[in-house]
Tab-separated table of C-alpha atoms in Angstrom:
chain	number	residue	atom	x	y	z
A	1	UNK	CA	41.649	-14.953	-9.393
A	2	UNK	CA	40.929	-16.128	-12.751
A	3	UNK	CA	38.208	-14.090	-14.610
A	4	UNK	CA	35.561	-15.943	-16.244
A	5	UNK	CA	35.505	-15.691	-20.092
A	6	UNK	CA	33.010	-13.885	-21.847
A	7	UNK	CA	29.852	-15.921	-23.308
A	8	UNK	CA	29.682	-15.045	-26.841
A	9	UNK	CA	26.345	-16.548	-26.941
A	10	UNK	CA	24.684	-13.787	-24.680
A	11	UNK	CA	26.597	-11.268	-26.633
A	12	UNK	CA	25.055	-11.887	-29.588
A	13	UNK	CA	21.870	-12.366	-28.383
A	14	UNK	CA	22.334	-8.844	-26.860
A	15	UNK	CA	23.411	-7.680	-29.885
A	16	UNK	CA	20.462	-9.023	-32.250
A	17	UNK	CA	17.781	-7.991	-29.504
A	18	UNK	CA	19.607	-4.203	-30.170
A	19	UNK	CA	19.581	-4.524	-33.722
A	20	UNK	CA	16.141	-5.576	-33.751
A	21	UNK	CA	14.786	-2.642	-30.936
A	22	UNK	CA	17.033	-0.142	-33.494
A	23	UNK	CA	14.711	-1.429	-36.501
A	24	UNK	CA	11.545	-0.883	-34.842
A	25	UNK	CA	12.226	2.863	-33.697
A	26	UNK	CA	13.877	3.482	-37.193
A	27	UNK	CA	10.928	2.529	-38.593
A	28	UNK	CA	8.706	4.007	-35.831
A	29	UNK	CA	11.043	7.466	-35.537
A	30	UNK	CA	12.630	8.186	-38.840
A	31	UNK	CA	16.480	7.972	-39.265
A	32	UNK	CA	16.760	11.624	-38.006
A	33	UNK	CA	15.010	11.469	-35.086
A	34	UNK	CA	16.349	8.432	-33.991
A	35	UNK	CA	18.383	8.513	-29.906
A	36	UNK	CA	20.063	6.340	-27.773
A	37	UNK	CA	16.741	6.790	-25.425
A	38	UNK	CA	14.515	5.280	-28.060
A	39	UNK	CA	16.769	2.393	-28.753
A	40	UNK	CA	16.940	1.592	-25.125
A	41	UNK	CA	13.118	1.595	-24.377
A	42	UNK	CA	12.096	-0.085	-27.131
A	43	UNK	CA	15.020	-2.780	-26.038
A	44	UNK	CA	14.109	-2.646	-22.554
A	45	UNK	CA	17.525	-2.020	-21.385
A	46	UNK	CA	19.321	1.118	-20.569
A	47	UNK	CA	21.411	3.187	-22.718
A	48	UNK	CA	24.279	2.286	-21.277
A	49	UNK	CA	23.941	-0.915	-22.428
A	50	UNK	CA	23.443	0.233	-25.844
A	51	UNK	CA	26.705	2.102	-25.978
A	52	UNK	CA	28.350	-0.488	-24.281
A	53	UNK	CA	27.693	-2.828	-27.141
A	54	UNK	CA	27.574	-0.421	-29.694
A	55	UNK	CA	29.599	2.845	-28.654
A	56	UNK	CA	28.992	4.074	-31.950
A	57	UNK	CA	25.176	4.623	-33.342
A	58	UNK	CA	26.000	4.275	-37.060
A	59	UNK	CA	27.442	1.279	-36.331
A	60	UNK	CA	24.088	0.009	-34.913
A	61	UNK	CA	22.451	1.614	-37.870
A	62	UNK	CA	24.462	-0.117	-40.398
A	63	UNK	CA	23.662	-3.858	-38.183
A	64	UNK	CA	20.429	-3.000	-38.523
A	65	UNK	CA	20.201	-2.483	-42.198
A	66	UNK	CA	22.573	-5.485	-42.866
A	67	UNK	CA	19.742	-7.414	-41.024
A	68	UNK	CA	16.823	-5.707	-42.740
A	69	UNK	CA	18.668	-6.859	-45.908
A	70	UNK	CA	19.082	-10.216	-45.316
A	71	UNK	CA	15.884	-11.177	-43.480
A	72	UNK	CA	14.387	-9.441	-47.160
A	73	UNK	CA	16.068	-11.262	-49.293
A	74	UNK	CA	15.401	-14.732	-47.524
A	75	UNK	CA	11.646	-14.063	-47.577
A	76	UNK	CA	11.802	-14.386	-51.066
A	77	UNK	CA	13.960	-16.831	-51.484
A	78	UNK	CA	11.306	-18.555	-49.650
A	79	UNK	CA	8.617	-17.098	-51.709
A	80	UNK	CA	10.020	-18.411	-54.797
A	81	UNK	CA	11.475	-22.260	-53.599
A	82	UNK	CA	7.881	-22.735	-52.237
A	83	UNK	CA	6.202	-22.328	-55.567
A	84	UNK	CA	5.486	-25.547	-57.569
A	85	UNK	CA	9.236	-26.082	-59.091
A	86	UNK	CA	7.502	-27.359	-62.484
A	87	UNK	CA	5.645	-24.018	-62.656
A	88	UNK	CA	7.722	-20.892	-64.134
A	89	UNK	CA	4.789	-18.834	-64.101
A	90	UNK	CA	3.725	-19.972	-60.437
A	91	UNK	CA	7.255	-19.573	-59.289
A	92	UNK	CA	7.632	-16.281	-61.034
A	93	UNK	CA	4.000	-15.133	-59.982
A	94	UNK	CA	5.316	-15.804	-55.903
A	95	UNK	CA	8.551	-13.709	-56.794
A	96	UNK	CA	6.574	-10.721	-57.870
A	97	UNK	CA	3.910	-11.267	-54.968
A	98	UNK	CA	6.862	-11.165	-52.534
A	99	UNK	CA	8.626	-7.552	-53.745
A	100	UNK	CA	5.892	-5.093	-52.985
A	101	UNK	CA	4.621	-3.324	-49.567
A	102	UNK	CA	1.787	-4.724	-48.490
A	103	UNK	CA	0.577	-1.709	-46.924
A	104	UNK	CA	1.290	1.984	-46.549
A	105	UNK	CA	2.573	1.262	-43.175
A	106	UNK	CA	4.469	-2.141	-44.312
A	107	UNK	CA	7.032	-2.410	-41.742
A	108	UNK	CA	10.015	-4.127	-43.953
A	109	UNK	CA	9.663	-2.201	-46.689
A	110	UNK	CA	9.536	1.094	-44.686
A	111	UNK	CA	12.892	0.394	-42.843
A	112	UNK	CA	14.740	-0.885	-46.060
A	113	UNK	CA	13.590	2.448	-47.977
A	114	UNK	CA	14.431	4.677	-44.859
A	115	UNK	CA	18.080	2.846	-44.411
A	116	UNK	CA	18.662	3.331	-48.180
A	117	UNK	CA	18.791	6.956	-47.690
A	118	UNK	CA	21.936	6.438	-46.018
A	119	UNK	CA	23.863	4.894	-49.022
A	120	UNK	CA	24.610	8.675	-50.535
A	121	UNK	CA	26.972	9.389	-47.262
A	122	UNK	CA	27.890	5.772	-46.333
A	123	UNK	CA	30.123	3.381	-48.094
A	124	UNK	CA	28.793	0.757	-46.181
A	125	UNK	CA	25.225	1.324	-46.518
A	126	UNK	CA	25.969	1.780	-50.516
A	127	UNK	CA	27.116	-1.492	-50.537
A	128	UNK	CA	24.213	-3.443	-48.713
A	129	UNK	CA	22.064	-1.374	-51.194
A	130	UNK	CA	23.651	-2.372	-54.116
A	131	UNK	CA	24.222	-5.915	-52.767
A	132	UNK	CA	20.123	-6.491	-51.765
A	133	UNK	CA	19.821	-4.607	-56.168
A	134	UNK	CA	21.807	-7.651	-57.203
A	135	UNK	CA	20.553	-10.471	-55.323
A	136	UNK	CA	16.941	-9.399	-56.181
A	137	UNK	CA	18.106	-9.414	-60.017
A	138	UNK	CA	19.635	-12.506	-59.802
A	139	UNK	CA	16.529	-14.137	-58.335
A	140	UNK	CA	14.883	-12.818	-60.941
A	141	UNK	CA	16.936	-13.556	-63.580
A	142	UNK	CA	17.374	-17.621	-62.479
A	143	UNK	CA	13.278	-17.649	-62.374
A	144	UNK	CA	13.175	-16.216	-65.871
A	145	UNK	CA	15.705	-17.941	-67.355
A	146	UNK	CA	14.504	-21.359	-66.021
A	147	UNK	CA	11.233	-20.541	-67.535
A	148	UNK	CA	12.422	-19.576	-71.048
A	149	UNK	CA	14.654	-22.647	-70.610
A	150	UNK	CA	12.088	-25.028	-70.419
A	151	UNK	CA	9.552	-23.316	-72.730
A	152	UNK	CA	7.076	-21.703	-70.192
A	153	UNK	CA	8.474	-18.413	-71.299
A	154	UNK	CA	9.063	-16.321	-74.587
A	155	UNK	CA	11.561	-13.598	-72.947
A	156	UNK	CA	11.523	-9.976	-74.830
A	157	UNK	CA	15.077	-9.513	-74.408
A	158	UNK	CA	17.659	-11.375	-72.277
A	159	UNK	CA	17.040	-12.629	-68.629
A	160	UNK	CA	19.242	-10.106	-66.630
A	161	UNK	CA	18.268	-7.240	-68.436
A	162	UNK	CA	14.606	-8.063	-67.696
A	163	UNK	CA	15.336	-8.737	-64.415
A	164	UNK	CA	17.109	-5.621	-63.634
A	165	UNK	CA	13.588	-3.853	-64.781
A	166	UNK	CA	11.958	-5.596	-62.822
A	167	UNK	CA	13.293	-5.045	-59.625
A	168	UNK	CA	13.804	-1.120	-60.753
A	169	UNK	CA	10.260	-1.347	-61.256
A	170	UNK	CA	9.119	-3.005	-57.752
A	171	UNK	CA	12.021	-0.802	-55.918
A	172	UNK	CA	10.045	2.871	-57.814
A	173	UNK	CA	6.202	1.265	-57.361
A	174	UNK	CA	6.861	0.405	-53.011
A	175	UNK	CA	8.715	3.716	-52.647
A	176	UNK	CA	5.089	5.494	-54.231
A	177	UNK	CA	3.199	3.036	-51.787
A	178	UNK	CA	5.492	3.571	-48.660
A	179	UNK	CA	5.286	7.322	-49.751
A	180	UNK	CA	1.745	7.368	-49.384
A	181	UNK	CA	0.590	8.581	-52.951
A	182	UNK	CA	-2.690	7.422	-53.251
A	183	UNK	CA	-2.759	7.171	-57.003
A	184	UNK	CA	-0.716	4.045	-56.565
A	185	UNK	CA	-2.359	1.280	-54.076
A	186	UNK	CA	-0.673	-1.501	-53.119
A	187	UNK	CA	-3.359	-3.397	-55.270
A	188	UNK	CA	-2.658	-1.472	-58.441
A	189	UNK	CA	1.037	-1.488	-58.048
A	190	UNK	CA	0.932	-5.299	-58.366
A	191	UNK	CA	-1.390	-5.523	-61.422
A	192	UNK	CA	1.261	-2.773	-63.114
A	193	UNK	CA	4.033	-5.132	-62.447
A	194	UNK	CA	2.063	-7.760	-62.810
A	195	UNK	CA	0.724	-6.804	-66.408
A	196	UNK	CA	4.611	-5.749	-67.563
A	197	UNK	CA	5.670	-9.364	-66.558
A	198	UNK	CA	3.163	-10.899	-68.844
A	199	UNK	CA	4.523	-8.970	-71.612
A	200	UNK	CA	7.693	-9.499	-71.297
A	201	UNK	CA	7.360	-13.207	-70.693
A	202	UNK	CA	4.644	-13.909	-73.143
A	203	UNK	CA	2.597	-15.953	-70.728
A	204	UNK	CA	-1.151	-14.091	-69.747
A	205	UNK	CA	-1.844	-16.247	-67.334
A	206	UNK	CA	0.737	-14.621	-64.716
């Protein structure tokens, strides 16, 4: 008899309902404490099933970051082509909005800082690091350029080199947040970056 091919469909739907159960007990567990068992339950499957689509756990780990970084970086996207297009400052103003924890407990944030610890001992999770560093500084620099371009914006020095502080400066402010320190709310982190964007754009109405 003829065996019935695979769906590849179903696979992948397995496979993003894993990913997805992986994020939540990262973010729920830690990287370190993270098993098999954890993945499974929060899944709703059992952990056979997770090895049998991902024998490997860093290999799960490493989906699940890839995910994390993507899902990110299309929120603001969104953030930023949602804001009036004839309004730098309102366009830049949704870009900054969109880079900072929410909360203490902010859920994207959290798993994005707690997969980045990875990126010392893995190649691959270097990469999606440094890939989700440039794609945030080219956001950045395209909203800041536009706006110097059409004269909502006197730049202090060139776009990419203000973009790369600003993400620097949102990627140090949401690890203090995500960290807990209470000398830097979620509130007051977004005034700091807010206030350094107005200075280095010259417009005080960010």
């Amino acid at each position: 008899m003829m065996r019935k091919a695979g769906r590849p469909r179903d696979q992948t739907a397995r496979r993003e309902a894993l990913v997805s159960a992986a994020g939540r007990a990262i973010a729920e567990r830690g990287l370190e404490a993270l098993r098999i068992k954890d993945i499974a339950e929060a899944a709703g499957v059992s952990q056979g099933s997770v090895l049998y689509y991902y024998p490997e756990l860093d290999d799960l780990v490493l989906d699940v970051h890839r995910g994390a970084v993507e899902s990110y970086l299309a929120s603001r996207q969104q953030a930023y082509d949602e804001a009036p297009a004839g309004d730098p400052a309102a366009r830049l103003r949704a870009l900054l909005n969109s880079g900072l924890p929410s909360m203490t407990d902010d859920p994207v944030h959290g798993l994005l800082y707690e997969l980045h610890r990875r990126a010392g001992r893995s190649p691959g999770h270097a990469e999606l690091m440094a890939s989700l560093f440039a794609r945030e500084v080219a956001l950045y620099t395209t909203a800041l350029a536009v706006g110097a371009a059409t004269g909502g914006f006197s730049l202090a020095a060139s776009a990419p080199d203000l973009a790369h502080g600003l993400v620097a400066l949102e990627d140090g402010y949401g690890l203090h947040i995500v960290s807990r320190n209470a000398a830097l709310r979620p509130d007051r982190a977004r005034e700091l970056v807010l206030a350094h964007a107005r200075a280095v754009t010259g417009r005080a109405d960010l």
